[in-house]
Amino acid sequence: MTKRIIVGIAGASGSGLALETLRQLANAGAETHVVVSMGARATIQHELGDEGLARITELASRVHSPHDMTAPIASGSFPNDGMIVVPCSMRTLSAIAHGLGDNLLTRAADVALKEKRRLVVVPREAPLHEGHLRSMLTLARLGATIAPPMPPFYVRMHSIDEMLREIAARLLNWVGVDPGSEMTRWSGLPQGRPPSRKLDL
C-alpha cells in the first residue's frame, strides 16, 4: 500500500537533508505533500543554489502554498500516514508545540498531533536554551518524535552525502516508511574485534 507522507520544510539550515528525505521517500514509492515556508525558500536558495527549490518540488507528488489554509492537508479528514518537518526552525517548533496553526505547515503538524498520527520534528539549532527545550518537551508529551539530525558515527561515514543519507533514512523509519538499503543497521562489532576496555575509575 502506498504511504502518504506530508513534508514540511521550515527556514532553518538543513535544506540538503530535506532534499535527501524527499529523494528517499520518492524511491520508496511514497506519495508526498510538501509545504515550504517562506523562510525556507531563502535558505534553500542559499544552501542549494538557484535550482534548489525546483529540485525539491520535482521530487514532491504535490506542493502546497504555506498560505493555502484550504489545502487538503489542513484537515484531519485528509488520510495520511504521518508528517516530517525537516528541517524545523525554533519558531516553527514553538508554533507547533503551542497549537499556533498560523500557516499551512504548522496547521498540518497540529492536525497530525490531534489525529494521533506520526509527527517527526527535526530541530536545527545549537546551542539550545530553556525555551527551546521546553517546546521540545511539550511536543514529545503530545506524541511527536523529536529527531535532531545527529549522525550515527558508528557507520563510519566518509562524506556529507553519506551522512545525509543515513539521517534521512532514519527519518523515514520513524515516520513508518521502510528506507530499505538506505539505512545502515547495527549488527554488532565485526568478528575478531575486541570491545573497548572499560576504564577503572
mmCIF file of C-alpha atoms in Angstrom:
data_model
loop_
_atom_site.group_PDB
_atom_site.id
_atom_site.type_symbol
_atom_site.label_atom_id
_atom_site.label_comp_id
_atom_site.label_asym_id
_atom_site.label_seq_id
_atom_site.Cartn_x
_atom_site.Cartn_y
_atom_site.Cartn_z
ATOM 1 C CA MET A 1 0.000 0.000 0.000
ATOM 2 C CA THR A 2 1.333 3.457 -0.939
ATOM 3 C CA LYS A 3 2.331 5.594 2.018
ATOM 4 C CA ARG A 4 1.148 9.208 2.015
ATOM 5 C CA ILE A 5 3.548 11.487 3.868
ATOM 6 C CA ILE A 6 3.404 15.246 4.469
ATOM 7 C CA VAL A 7 6.781 17.003 4.455
ATOM 8 C CA GLY A 8 7.154 20.458 5.936
ATOM 9 C CA ILE A 9 10.324 22.432 5.234
ATOM 10 C CA ALA A 10 10.934 25.345 7.601
ATOM 11 C CA GLY A 11 13.545 28.089 7.426
ATOM 12 C CA ALA A 12 16.317 26.509 9.497
ATOM 13 C CA SER A 13 19.590 25.412 7.934
ATOM 14 C CA GLY A 14 19.474 21.900 6.501
ATOM 15 C CA SER A 15 17.942 22.106 3.027
ATOM 16 C CA GLY A 16 20.143 19.260 1.844
ATOM 17 C CA LEU A 17 18.566 16.973 4.430
ATOM 18 C CA ALA A 18 15.077 17.937 3.224
ATOM 19 C CA LEU A 19 16.114 17.151 -0.349
ATOM 20 C CA GLU A 20 17.580 13.768 0.604
ATOM 21 C CA THR A 21 14.500 12.888 2.657
ATOM 22 C CA LEU A 22 12.266 13.599 -0.331
ATOM 23 C CA ARG A 23 14.551 11.586 -2.621
ATOM 24 C CA GLN A 24 14.294 8.568 -0.352
ATOM 25 C CA LEU A 25 10.538 8.930 0.036
ATOM 26 C CA ALA A 26 10.192 9.041 -3.749
ATOM 27 C CA ASN A 27 12.377 5.948 -4.117
ATOM 28 C CA ALA A 28 10.241 4.185 -1.515
ATOM 29 C CA GLY A 29 7.160 4.895 -3.629
ATOM 30 C CA ALA A 30 5.576 7.260 -1.103
ATOM 31 C CA GLU A 31 3.116 9.975 -2.092
ATOM 32 C CA THR A 32 4.440 13.246 -0.696
ATOM 33 C CA HIS A 33 2.646 16.506 0.043
ATOM 34 C CA VAL A 34 5.208 19.266 0.561
ATOM 35 C CA VAL A 35 4.892 22.671 2.229
ATOM 36 C CA VAL A 36 7.853 25.052 2.023
ATOM 37 C CA SER A 37 7.700 28.021 4.390
ATOM 38 C CA MET A 38 8.595 31.486 3.133
ATOM 39 C CA GLY A 39 11.717 31.496 5.289
ATOM 40 C CA ALA A 40 12.756 28.132 3.893
ATOM 41 C CA ARG A 41 12.747 29.478 0.350
ATOM 42 C CA ALA A 42 15.594 31.866 1.172
ATOM 43 C CA THR A 43 17.539 29.125 2.989
ATOM 44 C CA ILE A 44 17.081 26.691 0.099
ATOM 45 C CA GLN A 45 18.344 29.239 -2.402
ATOM 46 C CA HIS A 46 21.408 29.955 -0.259
ATOM 47 C CA GLU A 47 22.275 26.323 0.516
ATOM 48 C CA LEU A 48 21.219 24.535 -2.675
ATOM 49 C CA GLY A 49 21.553 27.305 -5.253
ATOM 50 C CA ASP A 50 19.129 28.782 -7.755
ATOM 51 C CA GLU A 51 17.781 25.354 -8.774
ATOM 52 C CA GLY A 52 17.322 24.146 -5.210
ATOM 53 C CA LEU A 53 13.607 24.816 -4.906
ATOM 54 C CA ALA A 54 12.951 23.246 -8.310
ATOM 55 C CA ARG A 55 14.860 20.109 -7.252
ATOM 56 C CA ILE A 56 12.711 19.834 -4.145
ATOM 57 C CA THR A 57 9.395 20.408 -5.906
ATOM 58 C CA GLU A 58 10.280 17.905 -8.652
ATOM 59 C CA LEU A 59 10.546 15.172 -6.022
ATOM 60 C CA ALA A 60 7.171 16.022 -4.465
ATOM 61 C CA SER A 61 3.899 14.432 -5.535
ATOM 62 C CA ARG A 62 2.172 17.714 -4.726
ATOM 63 C CA VAL A 63 3.349 21.085 -3.419
ATOM 64 C CA HIS A 64 1.093 23.314 -1.319
ATOM 65 C CA SER A 65 1.493 27.031 -0.651
ATOM 66 C CA PRO A 66 2.129 27.826 3.021
ATOM 67 C CA HIS A 67 -0.669 30.412 2.723
ATOM 68 C CA ASP A 68 -3.295 27.960 1.444
ATOM 69 C CA MET A 69 -5.248 27.131 4.577
ATOM 70 C CA THR A 70 -7.892 25.419 2.434
ATOM 71 C CA ALA A 71 -5.458 22.728 1.221
ATOM 72 C CA PRO A 72 -6.484 19.112 1.927
ATOM 73 C CA ILE A 73 -3.639 18.610 4.417
ATOM 74 C CA ALA A 74 -5.147 21.309 6.663
ATOM 75 C CA SER A 75 -7.960 18.919 7.592
ATOM 76 C CA GLY A 76 -7.970 15.852 9.775
ATOM 77 C CA SER A 77 -10.282 14.211 7.243
ATOM 78 C CA PHE A 78 -7.392 14.004 4.758
ATOM 79 C CA PRO A 79 -5.981 10.478 5.172
ATOM 80 C CA ASN A 80 -2.215 10.256 5.521
ATOM 81 C CA ASP A 81 0.411 8.216 7.326
ATOM 82 C CA GLY A 82 2.323 11.000 9.040
ATOM 83 C CA MET A 83 4.405 14.121 8.683
ATOM 84 C CA ILE A 84 8.083 15.057 8.814
ATOM 85 C CA VAL A 85 9.185 18.653 9.468
ATOM 86 C CA VAL A 86 12.737 18.796 8.121
ATOM 87 C CA PRO A 87 14.485 20.983 8.965
ATOM 88 C CA CYS A 88 12.412 22.576 11.718
ATOM 89 C CA SER A 89 13.231 26.098 12.885
ATOM 90 C CA MET A 90 12.726 27.004 16.528
ATOM 91 C CA ARG A 91 9.967 29.402 15.511
ATOM 92 C CA THR A 92 8.075 26.604 13.740
ATOM 93 C CA LEU A 93 8.754 24.131 16.550
ATOM 94 C CA SER A 94 7.358 26.555 19.122
ATOM 95 C CA ALA A 95 4.300 27.278 16.983
ATOM 96 C CA ILE A 96 3.539 23.561 16.620
ATOM 97 C CA ALA A 97 4.086 22.920 20.328
ATOM 98 C CA HIS A 98 1.588 25.615 21.292
ATOM 99 C CA GLY A 99 -1.064 24.967 18.655
ATOM 100 C CA LEU A 100 -0.378 28.127 16.638
ATOM 101 C CA GLY A 101 -1.558 26.970 13.222
ATOM 102 C CA ASP A 102 -0.819 30.285 11.543
ATOM 103 C CA ASN A 103 0.303 28.796 8.224
ATOM 104 C CA LEU A 104 -0.264 25.541 6.387
ATOM 105 C CA LEU A 105 2.919 23.920 7.706
ATOM 106 C CA THR A 106 2.110 24.490 11.375
ATOM 107 C CA ARG A 107 -1.567 23.686 10.789
ATOM 108 C CA ALA A 108 -0.737 20.346 9.124
ATOM 109 C CA ALA A 109 1.560 19.466 12.024
ATOM 110 C CA ASP A 110 -1.164 20.401 14.508
ATOM 111 C CA VAL A 111 -3.554 18.118 12.633
ATOM 112 C CA ALA A 112 -1.053 15.265 12.865
ATOM 113 C CA LEU A 113 -0.944 15.699 16.637
ATOM 114 C CA LYS A 114 -4.686 15.943 17.165
ATOM 115 C CA GLU A 115 -5.360 12.954 14.905
ATOM 116 C CA LYS A 116 -2.662 10.901 16.700
ATOM 117 C CA ARG A 117 -0.639 10.417 13.532
ATOM 118 C CA ARG A 118 3.137 10.182 13.365
ATOM 119 C CA LEU A 119 4.899 13.534 13.533
ATOM 120 C CA VAL A 120 8.686 13.622 13.231
ATOM 121 C CA VAL A 121 10.243 17.001 14.006
ATOM 122 C CA VAL A 122 13.885 17.654 13.047
ATOM 123 C CA PRO A 123 15.053 20.716 15.018
ATOM 124 C CA ARG A 124 18.122 22.500 13.682
ATOM 125 C CA GLU A 125 19.617 24.809 16.284
ATOM 126 C CA ALA A 126 22.563 24.874 18.667
ATOM 127 C CA PRO A 127 23.045 25.580 21.448
ATOM 128 C CA LEU A 128 19.552 25.245 22.879
ATOM 129 C CA HIS A 129 18.145 27.490 25.590
ATOM 130 C CA GLU A 130 15.453 26.509 28.071
ATOM 131 C CA GLY A 131 12.636 27.830 25.881
ATOM 132 C CA HIS A 132 13.708 25.549 23.015
ATOM 133 C CA LEU A 133 13.906 22.569 25.343
ATOM 134 C CA ARG A 134 10.517 23.293 26.891
ATOM 135 C CA SER A 135 8.904 23.382 23.444
ATOM 136 C CA MET A 136 10.543 20.064 22.542
ATOM 137 C CA LEU A 137 9.349 18.519 25.798
ATOM 138 C CA THR A 138 5.814 19.757 25.100
ATOM 139 C CA LEU A 139 5.873 18.187 21.636
ATOM 140 C CA ALA A 140 7.278 14.922 22.955
ATOM 141 C CA ARG A 141 4.487 14.753 25.534
ATOM 142 C CA LEU A 142 1.948 15.376 22.753
ATOM 143 C CA GLY A 143 3.277 12.352 20.889
ATOM 144 C CA ALA A 144 5.770 13.809 18.411
ATOM 145 C CA THR A 145 9.161 12.251 17.728
ATOM 146 C CA ILE A 146 11.919 14.804 18.307
ATOM 147 C CA ALA A 147 14.767 13.871 15.989
ATOM 148 C CA PRO A 148 17.726 16.262 15.904
ATOM 149 C CA PRO A 149 19.846 15.402 12.844
ATOM 150 C CA MET A 150 22.561 13.545 14.724
ATOM 151 C CA PRO A 151 24.664 11.266 12.522
ATOM 152 C CA PRO A 152 25.247 7.639 13.544
ATOM 153 C CA PHE A 153 29.028 7.794 13.804
ATOM 154 C CA TYR A 154 29.381 4.016 14.140
ATOM 155 C CA VAL A 155 28.523 3.798 10.428
ATOM 156 C CA ARG A 156 31.892 5.482 9.701
ATOM 157 C CA MET A 157 30.616 7.833 7.017
ATOM 158 C CA HIS A 158 33.127 9.337 4.616
ATOM 159 C CA SER A 159 31.181 12.277 3.175
ATOM 160 C CA ILE A 160 28.395 14.758 3.840
ATOM 161 C CA ASP A 161 26.248 12.895 1.320
ATOM 162 C CA GLU A 162 26.625 9.642 3.278
ATOM 163 C CA MET A 163 25.730 11.451 6.487
ATOM 164 C CA LEU A 164 22.594 12.970 4.949
ATOM 165 C CA ARG A 165 21.572 9.596 3.564
ATOM 166 C CA GLU A 166 21.854 7.879 6.943
ATOM 167 C CA ILE A 167 19.967 10.612 8.803
ATOM 168 C CA ALA A 168 17.202 10.798 6.191
ATOM 169 C CA ALA A 169 16.796 7.020 6.249
ATOM 170 C CA ARG A 170 16.131 7.162 9.965
ATOM 171 C CA LEU A 171 13.514 9.877 9.452
ATOM 172 C CA LEU A 172 11.708 7.576 7.023
ATOM 173 C CA ASN A 173 11.916 4.742 9.521
ATOM 174 C CA TRP A 174 10.415 6.874 12.307
ATOM 175 C CA VAL A 175 7.514 8.044 10.130
ATOM 176 C CA GLY A 176 6.709 4.444 9.196
ATOM 177 C CA VAL A 177 8.284 4.167 5.730
ATOM 178 C CA ASP A 178 10.805 1.391 5.123
ATOM 179 C CA PRO A 179 14.079 3.027 3.989
ATOM 180 C CA GLY A 180 15.397 -0.291 2.690
ATOM 181 C CA SER A 181 19.106 -0.403 1.985
ATOM 182 C CA GLU A 182 19.471 3.367 2.513
ATOM 183 C CA MET A 183 19.747 2.733 6.249
ATOM 184 C CA THR A 184 22.732 1.010 7.811
ATOM 185 C CA ARG A 185 21.552 -1.185 10.662
ATOM 186 C CA TRP A 186 23.705 -2.111 13.617
ATOM 187 C CA SER A 187 24.702 -5.760 13.540
ATOM 188 C CA GLY A 188 27.250 -5.864 16.328
ATOM 189 C CA LEU A 189 31.011 -5.421 16.338
ATOM 190 C CA PRO A 190 32.974 -7.006 13.493
ATOM 191 C CA GLN A 191 34.178 -10.544 14.212
ATOM 192 C CA GLY A 192 37.539 -10.620 15.889
ATOM 193 C CA ARG A 193 37.381 -7.017 17.076
ATOM 194 C CA PRO A 194 37.514 -6.810 20.876
ATOM 195 C CA PRO A 195 35.219 -4.350 22.664
ATOM 196 C CA SER A 196 36.752 -1.219 24.128
ATOM 197 C CA ARG A 197 38.349 -1.767 27.535
ATOM 198 C CA LYS A 198 36.366 -0.414 30.439
ATOM 199 C CA LEU A 199 38.255 2.256 32.329
ATOM 200 C CA ASP A 200 38.829 1.732 36.032
ATOM 201 C CA LEU A 201 37.643 4.915 37.677
#
